[in-house]
XYZ file of N, CA and C in Angstrom:
345
model
N 0.817 -1.515 -0.149
C -0.065 -0.433 0.083
C 0.610 1.255 0.138
N 0.555 2.329 0.539
C 1.349 3.783 0.934
C 2.433 3.067 1.525
N 3.022 2.674 2.546
C 3.834 2.133 3.289
C 4.245 1.644 2.072
N 4.958 1.277 1.688
C 5.510 0.855 0.002
C 6.122 1.133 -0.717
N 4.866 2.546 -1.376
C 5.322 3.510 -1.576
C 6.593 3.982 -1.692
N 5.674 4.824 -0.330
C 6.597 5.534 0.677
C 8.224 5.306 0.775
N 8.316 3.791 1.027
C 9.905 3.062 1.439
C 10.305 3.156 0.149
N 9.294 3.081 -1.587
C 9.966 2.618 -2.427
C 10.640 4.223 -2.790
N 10.197 5.012 -2.249
C 10.956 6.359 -2.953
C 12.125 6.924 -2.527
N 11.633 6.042 -0.936
C 12.973 6.924 -0.528
C 14.054 6.207 -0.712
N 13.426 5.303 -1.238
C 14.786 4.035 -1.304
C 16.357 4.726 -2.844
N 14.819 5.022 -3.655
C 15.241 5.261 -4.992
C 15.843 6.486 -5.076
N 15.816 7.210 -3.846
C 16.739 8.202 -4.592
C 15.394 9.364 -5.561
N 14.551 9.248 -4.998
C 13.651 10.153 -6.818
C 13.329 11.843 -5.970
N 13.211 12.536 -7.177
C 13.497 13.402 -7.131
C 11.903 14.354 -7.544
N 11.333 15.304 -6.984
C 10.053 15.740 -7.845
C 10.621 16.889 -8.638
N 9.968 17.158 -9.868
C 9.894 17.628 -10.597
C 8.667 18.844 -10.820
N 8.653 20.165 -10.920
C 7.741 20.940 -11.031
C 7.976 21.574 -12.994
N 6.763 22.011 -13.384
C 6.732 22.685 -14.286
C 7.109 24.682 -14.006
N 8.167 24.613 -15.049
C 8.423 25.606 -15.265
C 7.778 26.234 -17.103
N 7.550 27.520 -16.839
C 7.088 28.530 -17.739
C 7.648 29.241 -18.397
N 7.640 29.565 -19.705
C 7.891 31.351 -19.967
C 6.923 31.616 -19.326
N 8.131 33.420 -19.054
C 7.303 34.662 -18.777
C 7.257 35.272 -19.636
N 6.313 36.552 -20.197
C 6.740 38.043 -20.896
C 5.696 38.729 -20.273
N 6.544 40.056 -19.924
C 5.979 40.478 -18.550
C 6.352 42.177 -19.626
N 4.986 42.429 -19.798
C 5.140 43.455 -20.719
C 4.444 45.114 -19.837
N 5.594 46.083 -19.544
C 5.010 47.282 -18.666
C 6.391 48.649 -18.993
N 5.841 50.078 -18.410
C 6.347 50.699 -18.826
C 8.075 50.723 -18.539
N 8.916 50.991 -19.249
C 10.275 51.100 -18.963
C 11.272 51.283 -17.428
N 9.714 52.275 -16.893
C 10.183 52.810 -15.614
C 10.869 51.951 -14.299
N 9.703 50.438 -14.943
C 9.617 49.679 -13.619
C 10.308 48.512 -13.585
N 10.903 48.010 -15.568
C 12.021 46.929 -15.469
C 12.731 46.405 -14.303
N 13.595 47.410 -13.578
C 14.321 47.192 -12.914
C 13.833 45.861 -11.356
N 12.975 47.030 -11.046
C 12.313 46.271 -10.018
C 11.230 44.973 -10.234
N 10.936 44.841 -11.871
C 10.643 43.806 -12.625
C 10.812 43.165 -12.317
N 12.485 42.417 -13.031
C 13.551 41.787 -13.171
C 13.719 41.283 -11.873
N 14.440 42.161 -10.543
C 14.369 42.103 -9.248
C 13.070 41.464 -8.833
N 11.709 41.538 -9.264
C 11.160 40.565 -8.113
C 11.023 39.268 -9.315
N 11.237 39.231 -10.143
C 11.168 37.607 -11.317
C 12.110 37.189 -10.449
N 13.147 37.366 -9.850
C 14.241 36.814 -9.491
C 14.119 36.193 -8.240
N 13.400 37.235 -7.014
C 13.092 36.498 -6.041
C 11.818 35.757 -6.278
N 11.433 34.733 -7.626
C 10.379 33.999 -7.393
C 11.195 33.130 -7.970
N 12.364 32.738 -8.053
C 12.947 31.693 -8.538
C 13.310 31.640 -10.045
N 13.127 33.129 -10.413
C 12.980 32.908 -12.290
C 14.143 33.513 -12.411
N 14.556 33.626 -13.669
C 15.713 34.174 -14.740
C 15.011 34.919 -15.997
N 15.659 35.652 -15.897
C 15.280 36.906 -17.399
C 16.819 36.783 -18.542
N 15.344 35.832 -19.206
C 16.686 35.849 -20.255
C 16.727 36.463 -21.504
N 15.674 37.827 -21.394
C 15.770 39.031 -22.142
C 14.816 39.749 -21.558
N 15.587 41.382 -22.590
C 14.306 42.070 -22.721
C 13.698 42.280 -24.637
N 13.262 43.336 -24.635
C 12.574 44.312 -25.959
C 12.366 45.325 -25.247
N 12.543 46.047 -26.491
C 11.656 47.606 -26.634
C 11.736 47.246 -28.681
N 10.322 47.535 -28.571
C 9.680 47.483 -30.105
C 10.148 49.243 -30.534
N 10.624 50.617 -29.811
C 10.349 51.299 -29.576
C 9.242 52.161 -29.582
N 8.853 51.438 -28.223
C 7.432 52.297 -27.736
C 7.844 52.285 -26.185
N 6.736 52.869 -24.828
C 7.305 53.094 -24.071
C 6.937 51.851 -23.154
N 7.173 50.796 -24.000
C 7.113 49.455 -23.350
C 8.072 48.868 -23.603
N 8.077 47.959 -22.258
C 9.577 47.081 -22.600
C 9.334 45.739 -22.406
N 9.214 45.068 -22.718
C 9.250 43.925 -22.750
C 10.130 43.096 -21.762
N 9.913 42.390 -21.203
C 11.468 41.316 -19.880
C 10.654 40.032 -20.446
N 11.071 38.855 -20.945
C 11.439 37.434 -21.247
C 12.375 36.820 -20.356
N 11.709 35.654 -19.935
C 12.153 34.887 -18.442
C 12.071 33.354 -18.477
N 11.833 32.741 -17.415
C 11.544 31.037 -16.734
C 11.551 31.768 -15.205
N 10.714 31.254 -14.937
C 9.970 30.899 -13.610
C 9.253 29.632 -13.436
N 9.163 29.092 -12.148
C 8.777 27.931 -11.708
C 7.233 28.082 -12.034
N 6.387 27.783 -11.981
C 4.704 27.702 -12.189
C 4.441 27.917 -10.387
N 4.916 27.194 -9.726
C 4.402 27.491 -8.335
C 4.598 28.300 -7.249
N 5.166 29.796 -8.031
C 5.891 30.896 -8.267
C 5.332 31.758 -8.447
N 4.508 31.695 -8.984
C 3.122 32.531 -10.363
C 1.976 32.748 -10.173
N 2.347 32.088 -8.595
C 0.203 31.819 -8.997
C -0.482 33.049 -7.820
N -0.142 34.251 -7.784
C -0.455 35.333 -7.052
C 0.138 36.754 -8.300
N 0.861 35.915 -9.159
C 1.612 37.351 -10.475
C 0.610 38.432 -10.440
N -0.423 38.245 -11.293
C -1.311 39.587 -11.655
C -1.247 40.567 -9.823
N -1.511 40.014 -9.077
C -1.913 41.349 -8.184
C -0.286 41.353 -7.869
N 0.921 40.839 -7.700
C 1.643 41.455 -7.458
C 2.178 42.599 -9.128
N 2.276 42.010 -10.271
C 2.327 43.095 -11.046
C 1.473 43.887 -11.623
N 0.618 44.365 -10.571
C -0.296 45.424 -10.258
C 0.467 45.870 -9.720
N 0.439 45.461 -8.198
C 1.438 46.292 -7.461
C 2.323 47.471 -7.609
N 3.439 46.509 -7.982
C 4.787 47.256 -8.895
C 4.910 48.671 -9.723
N 3.589 47.761 -10.307
C 3.154 49.082 -12.329
C 2.070 49.284 -11.848
N 1.815 49.669 -11.082
C 0.257 50.876 -10.516
C -0.634 50.397 -11.926
N -0.897 49.059 -11.841
C -2.162 48.704 -13.107
C -1.685 48.889 -14.154
N -0.353 48.809 -15.250
C 0.329 48.765 -16.237
C 0.945 48.050 -16.508
N 1.307 47.175 -16.225
C 1.929 45.686 -16.918
C 1.088 44.847 -17.086
N 1.335 44.084 -18.422
C 0.735 42.685 -18.311
C 1.605 41.437 -18.468
N 1.233 40.417 -18.519
C 2.340 39.270 -18.329
C 1.234 38.261 -19.454
N 2.138 36.834 -19.792
C 1.915 36.502 -20.763
C 2.708 34.804 -19.781
N 2.109 33.773 -19.878
C 2.889 32.268 -19.731
C 2.318 31.446 -20.447
N 3.629 30.606 -20.456
C 3.346 28.870 -21.352
C 4.712 28.271 -21.207
N 3.750 27.103 -20.930
C 4.813 25.734 -21.051
C 6.521 25.941 -20.984
N 7.179 25.980 -20.146
C 8.540 25.282 -21.396
C 9.006 24.074 -21.104
N 9.430 23.543 -19.314
C 9.623 22.352 -19.565
C 9.944 21.847 -17.323
N 9.586 21.064 -17.163
C 9.761 20.345 -15.746
C 11.057 20.452 -15.135
N 11.440 20.215 -14.197
C 12.901 20.699 -13.748
C 12.386 20.429 -11.937
N 14.084 19.746 -12.075
C 13.512 19.113 -10.675
C 13.755 20.241 -9.750
N 13.339 20.294 -8.808
C 12.519 21.283 -7.218
C 13.682 21.153 -6.910
N 14.268 22.571 -5.886
C 15.018 22.850 -5.266
C 15.373 21.787 -4.056
N 16.294 21.265 -3.257
C 16.597 20.088 -2.394
C 15.741 20.993 -1.293
N 16.181 21.891 -0.942
C 15.045 22.437 0.302
C 13.603 22.650 0.565
N 13.300 22.730 -0.922
C 11.963 22.739 -1.484
C 11.368 21.443 -1.641
N 12.331 20.488 -2.006
C 11.580 18.989 -2.169
C 11.699 18.181 -0.758
N 12.430 18.756 0.673
C 12.333 18.564 1.407
C 10.718 18.922 2.494
N 10.882 20.564 2.429
C 9.739 20.899 2.843
C 8.268 20.579 1.753
N 8.199 19.994 1.056
C 6.621 19.187 -0.067
C 6.695 18.080 0.847
N 7.697 17.049 1.175
C 8.288 15.963 1.787
C 7.291 15.982 3.338
N 7.882 16.806 4.155
C 6.757 17.008 5.112
C 5.859 17.310 5.317
N 5.601 18.424 4.439
C 4.365 18.828 4.906
C 2.910 17.641 4.056
N 3.669 16.847 3.119
C 3.175 15.687 3.145
C 3.241 13.902 3.593
N 4.005 14.663 4.379
C 3.850 13.115 5.928
C 2.590 13.113 6.108
N 2.644 11.661 6.147
C 1.592 11.209 7.314
C 1.416 10.024 7.740
N 2.051 10.186 8.860
C 2.199 8.517 9.945
C 1.766 7.358 9.231
N 2.137 6.640 9.249
C 1.511 5.054 8.252
C 0.217 4.818 9.040
N 0.241 5.070 10.491
C -0.755 4.603 11.908
C -1.758 4.991 11.265
N -1.723 6.528 10.934
C -3.233 7.563 10.535
C -3.606 6.655 9.490
N -3.231 6.121 8.567
C -4.055 5.635 7.318
C -4.880 4.179 7.744
N -4.734 4.012 8.593
C -5.002 2.568 9.103
C -6.381 2.304 9.467
């Protein structure tokens, strides 16, 4: 049952994967530094910027989907409602070890409780 799966998972040295998304953030130039820092703070990375001759600049990057659940609110706060973003799936990547440990402890249930 469940105990066998937990034992196998522990012995196999399995890792947890998380979805990574491409993100494009469009906002006025004056917010670019704050937005790039904010993305980095969400375990994301900036992969490029694009300014098509307008007052808006687009930041392109990668970030774990789990870090973006409240991003619309955060973007509105940083840009005063002047920014927009879009995401699409990129790939799966291993969850950092400390995050994996938190997930395991959060979902760990003593085997006795399930019987």
